[in-house]
JSON list of C-alpha atoms in Angstrom, two decimals:
[
{"chain": "A", "resi": 184, "resn": "UNK", "atom": "CA", "xyz": [-4.87, -8.42, -10.08]},
{"chain": "A", "resi": 185, "resn": "UNK", "atom": "CA", "xyz": [-1.85, -9.12, -12.28]},
{"chain": "A", "resi": 186, "resn": "UNK", "atom": "CA", "xyz": [-2.32, -8.18, -15.94]},
{"chain": "A", "resi": 187, "resn": "UNK", "atom": "CA", "xyz": [0.24, -10.69, -17.20]},
{"chain": "A", "resi": 188, "resn": "UNK", "atom": "CA", "xyz": [3.22, -10.43, -19.48]},
{"chain": "A", "resi": 189, "resn": "UNK", "atom": "CA", "xyz": [5.20, -12.65, -21.86]},
{"chain": "A", "resi": 190, "resn": "UNK", "atom": "CA", "xyz": [6.42, -14.81, -18.95]},
{"chain": "A", "resi": 191, "resn": "UNK", "atom": "CA", "xyz": [3.42, -15.08, -16.58]},
{"chain": "A", "resi": 192, "resn": "UNK", "atom": "CA", "xyz": [-0.16, -15.04, -17.80]},
{"chain": "A", "resi": 193, "resn": "UNK", "atom": "CA", "xyz": [-2.84, -12.70, -16.49]},
{"chain": "A", "resi": 194, "resn": "UNK", "atom": "CA", "xyz": [-4.43, -13.66, -13.18]},
{"chain": "A", "resi": 195, "resn": "UNK", "atom": "CA", "xyz": [-7.93, -14.26, -14.51]},
{"chain": "A", "resi": 196, "resn": "UNK", "atom": "CA", "xyz": [-8.73, -16.67, -11.64]},
{"chain": "A", "resi": 197, "resn": "UNK", "atom": "CA", "xyz": [-8.42, -13.83, -9.10]},
{"chain": "A", "resi": 198, "resn": "UNK", "atom": "CA", "xyz": [-10.47, -11.50, -11.30]},
{"chain": "A", "resi": 199, "resn": "UNK", "atom": "CA", "xyz": [-13.26, -14.08, -11.43]},
{"chain": "A", "resi": 200, "resn": "UNK", "atom": "CA", "xyz": [-13.08, -14.62, -7.66]},
{"chain": "A", "resi": 201, "resn": "UNK", "atom": "CA", "xyz": [-13.43, -10.87, -7.02]},
{"chain": "A", "resi": 202, "resn": "UNK", "atom": "CA", "xyz": [-16.38, -10.71, -9.40]},
{"chain": "A", "resi": 203, "resn": "UNK", "atom": "CA", "xyz": [-18.02, -13.63, -7.57]},
{"chain": "A", "resi": 204, "resn": "UNK", "atom": "CA", "xyz": [-17.82, -11.45, -4.42]},
{"chain": "A", "resi": 205, "resn": "UNK", "atom": "CA", "xyz": [-19.83, -8.67, -6.14]},
{"chain": "A", "resi": 206, "resn": "UNK", "atom": "CA", "xyz": [-16.83, -6.50, -7.00]},
{"chain": "A", "resi": 207, "resn": "UNK", "atom": "CA", "xyz": [-17.76, -4.90, -10.31]},
{"chain": "A", "resi": 208, "resn": "UNK", "atom": "CA", "xyz": [-15.35, -5.27, -13.21]},
{"chain": "A", "resi": 209, "resn": "UNK", "atom": "CA", "xyz": [-14.80, -1.49, -13.40]},
{"chain": "A", "resi": 210, "resn": "UNK", "atom": "CA", "xyz": [-13.31, -1.65, -9.86]},
{"chain": "A", "resi": 211, "resn": "UNK", "atom": "CA", "xyz": [-10.88, -4.44, -10.74]},
{"chain": "A", "resi": 212, "resn": "UNK", "atom": "CA", "xyz": [-7.59, -3.09, -12.04]},
{"chain": "A", "resi": 213, "resn": "UNK", "atom": "CA", "xyz": [-5.16, -5.28, -13.92]},
{"chain": "A", "resi": 214, "resn": "UNK", "atom": "CA", "xyz": [-1.68, -3.97, -13.14]},
{"chain": "A", "resi": 215, "resn": "UNK", "atom": "CA", "xyz": [1.81, -4.59, -14.51]},
{"chain": "A", "resi": 216, "resn": "UNK", "atom": "CA", "xyz": [4.62, -6.49, -12.79]},
{"chain": "A", "resi": 217, "resn": "UNK", "atom": "CA", "xyz": [6.08, -3.17, -11.61]},
{"chain": "A", "resi": 218, "resn": "UNK", "atom": "CA", "xyz": [2.89, -2.50, -9.64]},
{"chain": "A", "resi": 219, "resn": "UNK", "atom": "CA", "xyz": [1.61, -5.97, -8.93]},
{"chain": "A", "resi": 220, "resn": "UNK", "atom": "CA", "xyz": [4.37, -8.52, -8.47]},
{"chain": "A", "resi": 221, "resn": "UNK", "atom": "CA", "xyz": [6.10, -8.87, -5.13]},
{"chain": "A", "resi": 222, "resn": "UNK", "atom": "CA", "xyz": [9.56, -10.11, -4.30]},
{"chain": "A", "resi": 223, "resn": "UNK", "atom": "CA", "xyz": [11.85, -9.64, -1.31]},
{"chain": "A", "resi": 224, "resn": "UNK", "atom": "CA", "xyz": [14.66, -8.69, -3.68]},
{"chain": "A", "resi": 225, "resn": "UNK", "atom": "CA", "xyz": [16.06, -9.36, -7.14]},
{"chain": "A", "resi": 226, "resn": "UNK", "atom": "CA", "xyz": [16.55, -13.08, -6.36]},
{"chain": "A", "resi": 227, "resn": "UNK", "atom": "CA", "xyz": [14.17, -15.32, -4.44]},
{"chain": "A", "resi": 228, "resn": "UNK", "atom": "CA", "xyz": [10.53, -16.35, -4.19]},
{"chain": "A", "resi": 229, "resn": "UNK", "atom": "CA", "xyz": [8.05, -14.02, -5.86]},
{"chain": "A", "resi": 230, "resn": "UNK", "atom": "CA", "xyz": [4.64, -13.85, -7.40]},
{"chain": "A", "resi": 231, "resn": "UNK", "atom": "CA", "xyz": [1.72, -11.76, -8.59]},
{"chain": "A", "resi": 232, "resn": "UNK", "atom": "CA", "xyz": [-0.53, -9.97, -6.10]},
{"chain": "A", "resi": 233, "resn": "UNK", "atom": "CA", "xyz": [-4.09, -9.05, -5.57]},
{"chain": "A", "resi": 234, "resn": "UNK", "atom": "CA", "xyz": [-4.46, -5.95, -3.44]},
{"chain": "A", "resi": 235, "resn": "UNK", "atom": "CA", "xyz": [-7.37, -4.34, -1.66]},
{"chain": "A", "resi": 236, "resn": "UNK", "atom": "CA", "xyz": [-7.64, -0.55, -1.83]},
{"chain": "A", "resi": 237, "resn": "UNK", "atom": "CA", "xyz": [-9.75, 1.98, 0.01]},
{"chain": "A", "resi": 238, "resn": "UNK", "atom": "CA", "xyz": [-11.02, 5.19, -1.62]},
{"chain": "A", "resi": 239, "resn": "UNK", "atom": "CA", "xyz": [-9.31, 8.33, -0.23]},
{"chain": "A", "resi": 240, "resn": "UNK", "atom": "CA", "xyz": [-10.21, 10.70, -3.06]},
{"chain": "A", "resi": 241, "resn": "UNK", "atom": "CA", "xyz": [-11.68, 14.19, -2.71]},
{"chain": "A", "resi": 242, "resn": "UNK", "atom": "CA", "xyz": [-15.28, 13.00, -3.05]},
{"chain": "A", "resi": 243, "resn": "UNK", "atom": "CA", "xyz": [-17.24, 10.81, -0.66]},
{"chain": "A", "resi": 244, "resn": "UNK", "atom": "CA", "xyz": [-17.45, 8.02, -3.23]},
{"chain": "A", "resi": 245, "resn": "UNK", "atom": "CA", "xyz": [-15.46, 7.29, -6.38]},
{"chain": "A", "resi": 246, "resn": "UNK", "atom": "CA", "xyz": [-16.98, 8.02, -9.77]},
{"chain": "A", "resi": 247, "resn": "UNK", "atom": "CA", "xyz": [-17.97, 4.92, -11.76]},
{"chain": "A", "resi": 248, "resn": "UNK", "atom": "CA", "xyz": [-14.79, 5.08, -13.87]},
{"chain": "A", "resi": 249, "resn": "UNK", "atom": "CA", "xyz": [-12.39, 5.64, -10.93]},
{"chain": "A", "resi": 250, "resn": "UNK", "atom": "CA", "xyz": [-10.09, 2.70, -10.32]},
{"chain": "A", "resi": 251, "resn": "UNK", "atom": "CA", "xyz": [-6.58, 2.09, -9.03]},
{"chain": "A", "resi": 252, "resn": "UNK", "atom": "CA", "xyz": [-4.99, 1.89, -12.49]},
{"chain": "A", "resi": 253, "resn": "UNK", "atom": "CA", "xyz": [-6.52, 5.22, -13.56]},
{"chain": "A", "resi": 254, "resn": "UNK", "atom": "CA", "xyz": [-6.25, 7.12, -10.23]},
{"chain": "A", "resi": 255, "resn": "UNK", "atom": "CA", "xyz": [-3.65, 5.46, -8.04]},
{"chain": "A", "resi": 256, "resn": "UNK", "atom": "CA", "xyz": [-3.21, 8.58, -5.88]},
{"chain": "A", "resi": 257, "resn": "UNK", "atom": "CA", "xyz": [-6.90, 8.44, -4.86]},
{"chain": "A", "resi": 258, "resn": "UNK", "atom": "CA", "xyz": [-6.68, 4.95, -3.40]},
{"chain": "A", "resi": 259, "resn": "UNK", "atom": "CA", "xyz": [-4.85, 3.54, -0.38]},
{"chain": "A", "resi": 260, "resn": "UNK", "atom": "CA", "xyz": [-3.66, -0.05, -0.35]},
{"chain": "A", "resi": 261, "resn": "UNK", "atom": "CA", "xyz": [-4.80, -1.61, 2.91]},
{"chain": "A", "resi": 262, "resn": "UNK", "atom": "CA", "xyz": [-4.33, -5.33, 2.29]},
{"chain": "A", "resi": 263, "resn": "UNK", "atom": "CA", "xyz": [-2.50, -7.58, -0.13]},
{"chain": "A", "resi": 264, "resn": "UNK", "atom": "CA", "xyz": [-2.25, -11.21, -1.08]},
{"chain": "A", "resi": 265, "resn": "UNK", "atom": "CA", "xyz": [0.94, -12.35, -2.82]},
{"chain": "A", "resi": 266, "resn": "UNK", "atom": "CA", "xyz": [0.72, -15.65, -4.64]},
{"chain": "A", "resi": 267, "resn": "UNK", "atom": "CA", "xyz": [4.26, -16.94, -4.06]},
{"chain": "A", "resi": 268, "resn": "UNK", "atom": "CA", "xyz": [4.47, -19.35, -6.95]},
{"chain": "A", "resi": 269, "resn": "UNK", "atom": "CA", "xyz": [7.83, -18.59, -8.57]},
{"chain": "A", "resi": 270, "resn": "UNK", "atom": "CA", "xyz": [11.52, -18.43, -7.79]},
{"chain": "A", "resi": 271, "resn": "UNK", "atom": "CA", "xyz": [13.49, -15.75, -9.68]},
{"chain": "A", "resi": 272, "resn": "UNK", "atom": "CA", "xyz": [17.17, -16.60, -10.15]},
{"chain": "A", "resi": 273, "resn": "UNK", "atom": "CA", "xyz": [20.04, -14.16, -10.64]},
{"chain": "A", "resi": 274, "resn": "UNK", "atom": "CA", "xyz": [19.44, -14.10, -14.42]},
{"chain": "A", "resi": 275, "resn": "UNK", "atom": "CA", "xyz": [15.79, -13.10, -13.90]},
{"chain": "A", "resi": 276, "resn": "UNK", "atom": "CA", "xyz": [14.44, -16.49, -14.96]},
{"chain": "A", "resi": 277, "resn": "UNK", "atom": "CA", "xyz": [11.23, -17.56, -13.18]},
{"chain": "A", "resi": 278, "resn": "UNK", "atom": "CA", "xyz": [10.60, -21.19, -12.27]},
{"chain": "A", "resi": 279, "resn": "UNK", "atom": "CA", "xyz": [7.53, -22.60, -10.53]},
{"chain": "A", "resi": 280, "resn": "UNK", "atom": "CA", "xyz": [8.05, -23.35, -6.84]},
{"chain": "A", "resi": 281, "resn": "UNK", "atom": "CA", "xyz": [7.40, -26.91, -5.71]},
{"chain": "A", "resi": 282, "resn": "UNK", "atom": "CA", "xyz": [5.64, -25.56, -2.62]},
{"chain": "A", "resi": 283, "resn": "UNK", "atom": "CA", "xyz": [3.56, -22.47, -3.33]},
{"chain": "A", "resi": 284, "resn": "UNK", "atom": "CA", "xyz": [1.85, -20.29, -0.74]},
{"chain": "A", "resi": 285, "resn": "UNK", "atom": "CA", "xyz": [-0.05, -17.07, -0.22]},
{"chain": "A", "resi": 286, "resn": "UNK", "atom": "CA", "xyz": [1.68, -14.29, 1.72]},
{"chain": "A", "resi": 287, "resn": "UNK", "atom": "CA", "xyz": [-0.92, -11.87, 3.01]},
{"chain": "A", "resi": 288, "resn": "UNK", "atom": "CA", "xyz": [-0.65, -8.66, 4.93]},
{"chain": "A", "resi": 289, "resn": "UNK", "atom": "CA", "xyz": [-3.10, -6.11, 6.26]},
{"chain": "A", "resi": 290, "resn": "UNK", "atom": "CA", "xyz": [-1.68, -2.69, 7.05]},
{"chain": "A", "resi": 291, "resn": "UNK", "atom": "CA", "xyz": [-2.84, -2.00, 10.59]},
{"chain": "A", "resi": 292, "resn": "UNK", "atom": "CA", "xyz": [-1.61, 1.60, 10.45]},
{"chain": "A", "resi": 293, "resn": "UNK", "atom": "CA", "xyz": [-3.46, 2.26, 7.20]},
{"chain": "A", "resi": 294, "resn": "UNK", "atom": "CA", "xyz": [-6.69, 0.73, 8.53]},
{"chain": "A", "resi": 295, "resn": "UNK", "atom": "CA", "xyz": [-6.35, 3.09, 11.51]},
{"chain": "A", "resi": 296, "resn": "UNK", "atom": "CA", "xyz": [-5.89, 6.03, 9.12]},
{"chain": "A", "resi": 297, "resn": "UNK", "atom": "CA", "xyz": [-9.12, 5.11, 7.33]},
{"chain": "A", "resi": 298, "resn": "UNK", "atom": "CA", "xyz": [-11.11, 4.47, 10.52]},
{"chain": "A", "resi": 299, "resn": "UNK", "atom": "CA", "xyz": [-9.92, 7.71, 12.15]},
{"chain": "A", "resi": 300, "resn": "UNK", "atom": "CA", "xyz": [-10.33, 9.74, 8.93]},
{"chain": "A", "resi": 301, "resn": "UNK", "atom": "CA", "xyz": [-6.79, 11.14, 9.00]},
{"chain": "A", "resi": 302, "resn": "UNK", "atom": "CA", "xyz": [-4.55, 12.34, 6.18]},
{"chain": "A", "resi": 303, "resn": "UNK", "atom": "CA", "xyz": [-1.79, 9.93, 7.12]},
{"chain": "A", "resi": 304, "resn": "UNK", "atom": "CA", "xyz": [-1.21, 7.05, 9.56]},
{"chain": "A", "resi": 305, "resn": "UNK", "atom": "CA", "xyz": [1.13, 9.38, 11.47]},
{"chain": "A", "resi": 306, "resn": "UNK", "atom": "CA", "xyz": [-1.84, 11.54, 12.54]},
{"chain": "A", "resi": 307, "resn": "UNK", "atom": "CA", "xyz": [-3.62, 8.62, 14.19]},
{"chain": "A", "resi": 308, "resn": "UNK", "atom": "CA", "xyz": [-3.59, 7.85, 17.87]},
{"chain": "A", "resi": 309, "resn": "UNK", "atom": "CA", "xyz": [-0.86, 5.29, 17.17]},
{"chain": "A", "resi": 310, "resn": "UNK", "atom": "CA", "xyz": [1.69, 7.97, 16.29]},
{"chain": "A", "resi": 311, "resn": "UNK", "atom": "CA", "xyz": [0.41, 11.42, 17.28]},
{"chain": "A", "resi": 312, "resn": "UNK", "atom": "CA", "xyz": [1.39, 11.18, 20.97]},
{"chain": "A", "resi": 313, "resn": "UNK", "atom": "CA", "xyz": [4.89, 9.97, 20.03]},
{"chain": "A", "resi": 314, "resn": "UNK", "atom": "CA", "xyz": [5.31, 12.76, 17.47]},
{"chain": "A", "resi": 315, "resn": "UNK", "atom": "CA", "xyz": [4.23, 15.33, 20.06]},
{"chain": "A", "resi": 316, "resn": "UNK", "atom": "CA", "xyz": [7.06, 14.19, 22.34]},
{"chain": "A", "resi": 317, "resn": "UNK", "atom": "CA", "xyz": [9.51, 14.27, 19.41]},
{"chain": "A", "resi": 318, "resn": "UNK", "atom": "CA", "xyz": [8.38, 17.86, 18.70]},
{"chain": "A", "resi": 319, "resn": "UNK", "atom": "CA", "xyz": [9.03, 18.84, 22.33]},
{"chain": "A", "resi": 320, "resn": "UNK", "atom": "CA", "xyz": [12.47, 17.24, 22.39]},
{"chain": "A", "resi": 321, "resn": "UNK", "atom": "CA", "xyz": [13.62, 18.51, 18.98]},
{"chain": "A", "resi": 322, "resn": "UNK", "atom": "CA", "xyz": [11.85, 21.91, 18.97]},
{"chain": "A", "resi": 323, "resn": "UNK", "atom": "CA", "xyz": [10.73, 21.09, 15.42]},
{"chain": "A", "resi": 324, "resn": "UNK", "atom": "CA", "xyz": [7.16, 21.34, 14.15]},
{"chain": "A", "resi": 325, "resn": "UNK", "atom": "CA", "xyz": [5.69, 18.21, 12.60]},
{"chain": "A", "resi": 326, "resn": "UNK", "atom": "CA", "xyz": [2.42, 19.92, 11.61]},
{"chain": "A", "resi": 327, "resn": "UNK", "atom": "CA", "xyz": [4.22, 21.60, 8.73]},
{"chain": "A", "resi": 328, "resn": "UNK", "atom": "CA", "xyz": [3.62, 18.44, 6.68]},
{"chain": "A", "resi": 329, "resn": "UNK", "atom": "CA", "xyz": [0.08, 19.71, 6.06]},
{"chain": "A", "resi": 330, "resn": "UNK", "atom": "CA", "xyz": [1.45, 22.43, 3.81]},
{"chain": "A", "resi": 331, "resn": "UNK", "atom": "CA", "xyz": [0.85, 21.66, 0.16]},
{"chain": "A", "resi": 332, "resn": "UNK", "atom": "CA", "xyz": [4.52, 22.11, -0.77]},
{"chain": "A", "resi": 333, "resn": "UNK", "atom": "CA", "xyz": [7.42, 21.40, 1.56]},
{"chain": "A", "resi": 334, "resn": "UNK", "atom": "CA", "xyz": [10.98, 22.51, 1.08]},
{"chain": "A", "resi": 335, "resn": "UNK", "atom": "CA", "xyz": [13.58, 19.76, 0.97]},
{"chain": "A", "resi": 336, "resn": "UNK", "atom": "CA", "xyz": [14.68, 20.51, 4.55]},
{"chain": "A", "resi": 337, "resn": "UNK", "atom": "CA", "xyz": [11.06, 20.53, 5.80]},
{"chain": "A", "resi": 338, "resn": "UNK", "atom": "CA", "xyz": [10.41, 17.18, 4.09]},
{"chain": "A", "resi": 339, "resn": "UNK", "atom": "CA", "xyz": [13.51, 15.74, 5.78]},
{"chain": "A", "resi": 340, "resn": "UNK", "atom": "CA", "xyz": [12.25, 16.88, 9.20]},
{"chain": "A", "resi": 341, "resn": "UNK", "atom": "CA", "xyz": [8.86, 15.25, 8.61]},
{"chain": "A", "resi": 342, "resn": "UNK", "atom": "CA", "xyz": [10.46, 12.05, 7.29]},
{"chain": "A", "resi": 343, "resn": "UNK", "atom": "CA", "xyz": [12.89, 11.84, 10.20]},
{"chain": "A", "resi": 344, "resn": "UNK", "atom": "CA", "xyz": [10.10, 12.37, 12.73]},
{"chain": "A", "resi": 345, "resn": "UNK", "atom": "CA", "xyz": [8.04, 9.64, 11.06]},
{"chain": "A", "resi": 346, "resn": "UNK", "atom": "CA", "xyz": [10.97, 7.22, 11.09]},
{"chain": "A", "resi": 347, "resn": "UNK", "atom": "CA", "xyz": [11.71, 7.93, 14.75]},
{"chain": "A", "resi": 348, "resn": "UNK", "atom": "CA", "xyz": [8.02, 7.58, 15.70]},
{"chain": "A", "resi": 349, "resn": "UNK", "atom": "CA", "xyz": [7.73, 4.33, 13.75]},
{"chain": "A", "resi": 350, "resn": "UNK", "atom": "CA", "xyz": [10.83, 2.87, 15.43]},
{"chain": "A", "resi": 351, "resn": "UNK", "atom": "CA", "xyz": [9.69, 3.95, 18.89]},
{"chain": "A", "resi": 352, "resn": "UNK", "atom": "CA", "xyz": [6.22, 2.46, 18.38]},
{"chain": "A", "resi": 353, "resn": "UNK", "atom": "CA", "xyz": [7.69, -0.78, 16.98]},
{"chain": "A", "resi": 354, "resn": "UNK", "atom": "CA", "xyz": [10.18, -1.16, 19.80]},
{"chain": "A", "resi": 355, "resn": "UNK", "atom": "CA", "xyz": [7.53, -0.70, 22.47]}
]
């Protein structure tokens, strides 16, 4: 949930709603605008978010004090709800929208990653067959992404293959 700042107060209503659904307070992270306010750009409708994360840490379950704010690299965002309640003008000023809404999105590819227990969405059955064809055509090896440290050129190969696979999957 949004932790609030000098312009927009903390989203206590969402915190209370999560708690009413048996989410313990230690698993609710209040995050800053940098991490928990969405906007399509510098000007336009925007608002605070509440996001749902799935544990992807090294242990089967998180420790009691593990949460997104403390360990953001151990959690994967799989769903979000943006409370579109403001309009930000070109000076950065926020004004309440006359018609507010909730913009929600579930990341199908990330849900697949979790369900198939893969390191990345690109290893799932959504992308793996496409990447195999890209490997054959380009004579490049995608599997190198599993190395702990990639050179800049290796990272570019992996990124380009992911972009191509994503575009091919989206266009079909």
